Coordinates of C-alpha atoms in Angstrom, one line a residue:
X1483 CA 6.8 -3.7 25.5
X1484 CA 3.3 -5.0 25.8
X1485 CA 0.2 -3.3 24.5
X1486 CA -1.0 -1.1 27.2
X1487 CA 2.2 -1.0 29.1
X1488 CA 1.6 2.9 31.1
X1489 CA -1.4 3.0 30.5
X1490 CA -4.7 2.9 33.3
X1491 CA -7.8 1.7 32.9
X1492 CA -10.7 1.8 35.2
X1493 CA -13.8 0.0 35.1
X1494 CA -16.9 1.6 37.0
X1495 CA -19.0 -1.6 38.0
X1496 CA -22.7 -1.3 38.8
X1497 CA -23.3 -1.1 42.4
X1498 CA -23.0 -4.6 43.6
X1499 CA -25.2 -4.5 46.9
X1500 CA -28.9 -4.8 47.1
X1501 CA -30.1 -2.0 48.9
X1502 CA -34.0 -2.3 49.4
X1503 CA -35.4 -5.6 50.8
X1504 CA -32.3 -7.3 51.3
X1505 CA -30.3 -8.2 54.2
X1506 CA -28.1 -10.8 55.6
X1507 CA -30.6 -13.6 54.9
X1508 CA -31.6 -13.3 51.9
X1509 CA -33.5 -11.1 50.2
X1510 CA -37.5 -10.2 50.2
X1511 CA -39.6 -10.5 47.4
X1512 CA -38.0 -13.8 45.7
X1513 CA -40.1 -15.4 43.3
X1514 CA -40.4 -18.6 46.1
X1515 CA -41.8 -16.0 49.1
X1516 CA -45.2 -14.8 49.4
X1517 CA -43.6 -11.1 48.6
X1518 CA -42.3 -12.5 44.9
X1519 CA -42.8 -10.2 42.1
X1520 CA -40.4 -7.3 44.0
X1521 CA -37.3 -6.0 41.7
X1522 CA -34.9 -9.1 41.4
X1523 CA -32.1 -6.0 40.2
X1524 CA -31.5 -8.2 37.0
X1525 CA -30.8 -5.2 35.2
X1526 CA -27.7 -4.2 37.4
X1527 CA -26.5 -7.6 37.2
X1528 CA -26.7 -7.4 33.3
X1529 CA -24.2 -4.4 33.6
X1530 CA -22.2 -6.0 35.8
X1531 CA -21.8 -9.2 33.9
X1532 CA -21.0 -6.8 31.1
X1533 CA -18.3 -5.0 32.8
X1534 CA -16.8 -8.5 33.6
X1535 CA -16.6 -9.2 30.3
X1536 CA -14.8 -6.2 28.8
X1537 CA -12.3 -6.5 31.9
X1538 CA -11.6 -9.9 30.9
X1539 CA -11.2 -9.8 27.4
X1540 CA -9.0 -6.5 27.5
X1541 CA -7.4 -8.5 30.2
X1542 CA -6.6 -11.1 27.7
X1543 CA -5.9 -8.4 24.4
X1544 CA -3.5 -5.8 26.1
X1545 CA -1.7 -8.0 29.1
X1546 CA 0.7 -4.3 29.6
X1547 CA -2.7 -2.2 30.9
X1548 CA -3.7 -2.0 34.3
X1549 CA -7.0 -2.7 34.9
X1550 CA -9.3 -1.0 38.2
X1551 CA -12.5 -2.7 38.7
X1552 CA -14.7 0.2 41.1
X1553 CA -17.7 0.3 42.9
X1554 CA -19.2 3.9 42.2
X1555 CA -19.6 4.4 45.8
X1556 CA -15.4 4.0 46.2
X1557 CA -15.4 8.0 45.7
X1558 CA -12.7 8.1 47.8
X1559 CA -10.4 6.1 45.4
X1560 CA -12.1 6.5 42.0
X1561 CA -11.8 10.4 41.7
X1562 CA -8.4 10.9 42.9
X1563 CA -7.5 7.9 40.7
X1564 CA -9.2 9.8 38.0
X1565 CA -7.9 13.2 38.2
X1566 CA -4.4 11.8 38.2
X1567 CA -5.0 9.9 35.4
X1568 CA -6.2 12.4 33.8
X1569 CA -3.4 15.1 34.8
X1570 CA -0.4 12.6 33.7
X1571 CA -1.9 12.3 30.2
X1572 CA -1.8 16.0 30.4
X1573 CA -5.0 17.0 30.1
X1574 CA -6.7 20.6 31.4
X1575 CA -7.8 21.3 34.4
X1576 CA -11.3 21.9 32.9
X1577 CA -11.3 18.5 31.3
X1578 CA -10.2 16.5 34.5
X1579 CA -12.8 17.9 36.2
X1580 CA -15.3 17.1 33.2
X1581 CA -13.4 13.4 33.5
X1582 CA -14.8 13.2 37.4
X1583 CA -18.0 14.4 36.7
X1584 CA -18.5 11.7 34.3
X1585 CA -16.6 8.8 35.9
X1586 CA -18.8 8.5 39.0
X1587 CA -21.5 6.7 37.0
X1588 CA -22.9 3.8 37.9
X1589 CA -21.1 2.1 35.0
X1590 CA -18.2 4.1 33.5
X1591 CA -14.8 3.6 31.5
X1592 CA -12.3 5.7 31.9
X1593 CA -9.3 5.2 29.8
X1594 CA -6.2 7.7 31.4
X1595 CA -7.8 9.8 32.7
X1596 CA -10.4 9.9 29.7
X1597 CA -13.9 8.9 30.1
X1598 CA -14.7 7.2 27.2
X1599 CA -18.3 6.0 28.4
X1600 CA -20.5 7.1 31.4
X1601 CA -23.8 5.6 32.2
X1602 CA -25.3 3.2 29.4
X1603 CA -22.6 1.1 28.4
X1604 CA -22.4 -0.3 24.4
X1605 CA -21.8 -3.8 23.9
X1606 CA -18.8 -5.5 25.8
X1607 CA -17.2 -5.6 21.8
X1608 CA -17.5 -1.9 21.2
X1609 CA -15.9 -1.0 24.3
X1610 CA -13.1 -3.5 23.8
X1611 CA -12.2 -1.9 20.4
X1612 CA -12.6 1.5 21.3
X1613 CA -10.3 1.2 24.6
X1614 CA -7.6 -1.0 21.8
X1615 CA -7.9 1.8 19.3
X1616 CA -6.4 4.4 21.6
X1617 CA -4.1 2.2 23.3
X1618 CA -3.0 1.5 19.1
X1619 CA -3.1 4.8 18.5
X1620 CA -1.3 6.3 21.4
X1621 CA 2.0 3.2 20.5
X1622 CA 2.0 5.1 17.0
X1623 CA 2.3 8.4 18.7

């Protein structure tokens, strides 16, 4: 059995869409308009390139685990997702619902249920070791 064989892990992205002076043809306030200077939204990129990279590399380290990517706006399929995690590791009632309150951040990961980071995100390389470490721990269990 691989590392991370039954166990779920869900990555809560930064929102991917642009939503003020953007639209289908570009976007306003590039450095090459006469609006430059506007927000370019390099930080959200910055956590989404980050995301990318803990997905890939626990990708690589624990081939077993399965691996959600969500948008925080997915409501609709992240906090069911969660709860049920959550619930089938056996946790409370009071700490699923602490789980969803947490998981719906715009960058989030939530290991079974478990949310083990909600809003600022560490480095890709703590993340990675702290989502091996339980999935370690939980084999010697």
């Amino acid at each position: 059995m691989s590392i991370g064989t039954g166990h779920r892990l869900i990555l809560v992205r930064e929102q991917d869409a642009q939503h003020s002076g953007s639209g289908c043809c570009g976007r306003l306030g590039e450095a090459h308009t006469d609006l430059g200077g506007a927000a370019d939204y390099a930080h959200s990129r910055a956590v989404m390139e980050s995301v990318g990279m803990v997905y890939r590399r626990l990708r690589d380290a624990a081939p077993g685990l399965v691996i959600d990517v969500v948008d925080p706006r997915n409501t609709i399929w992240l906090y069911p997702a969660v709860w049920r995690a959550s619930r089938r590791a056996g946790r409370g009632v009071g700490a699923s619902l602490k789980s969803l309150s947490r998981a719906g951040a715009a960058a989030a990961i939530v290991l079974d249920g478990e949310v083990l980071y909600s809003g600022a995100l560490p480095a890709p390389e703590t993340i990675v070791a702290a989502v091996m470490a339980q999935l370690h721990d939980s084999r010697a269990a």
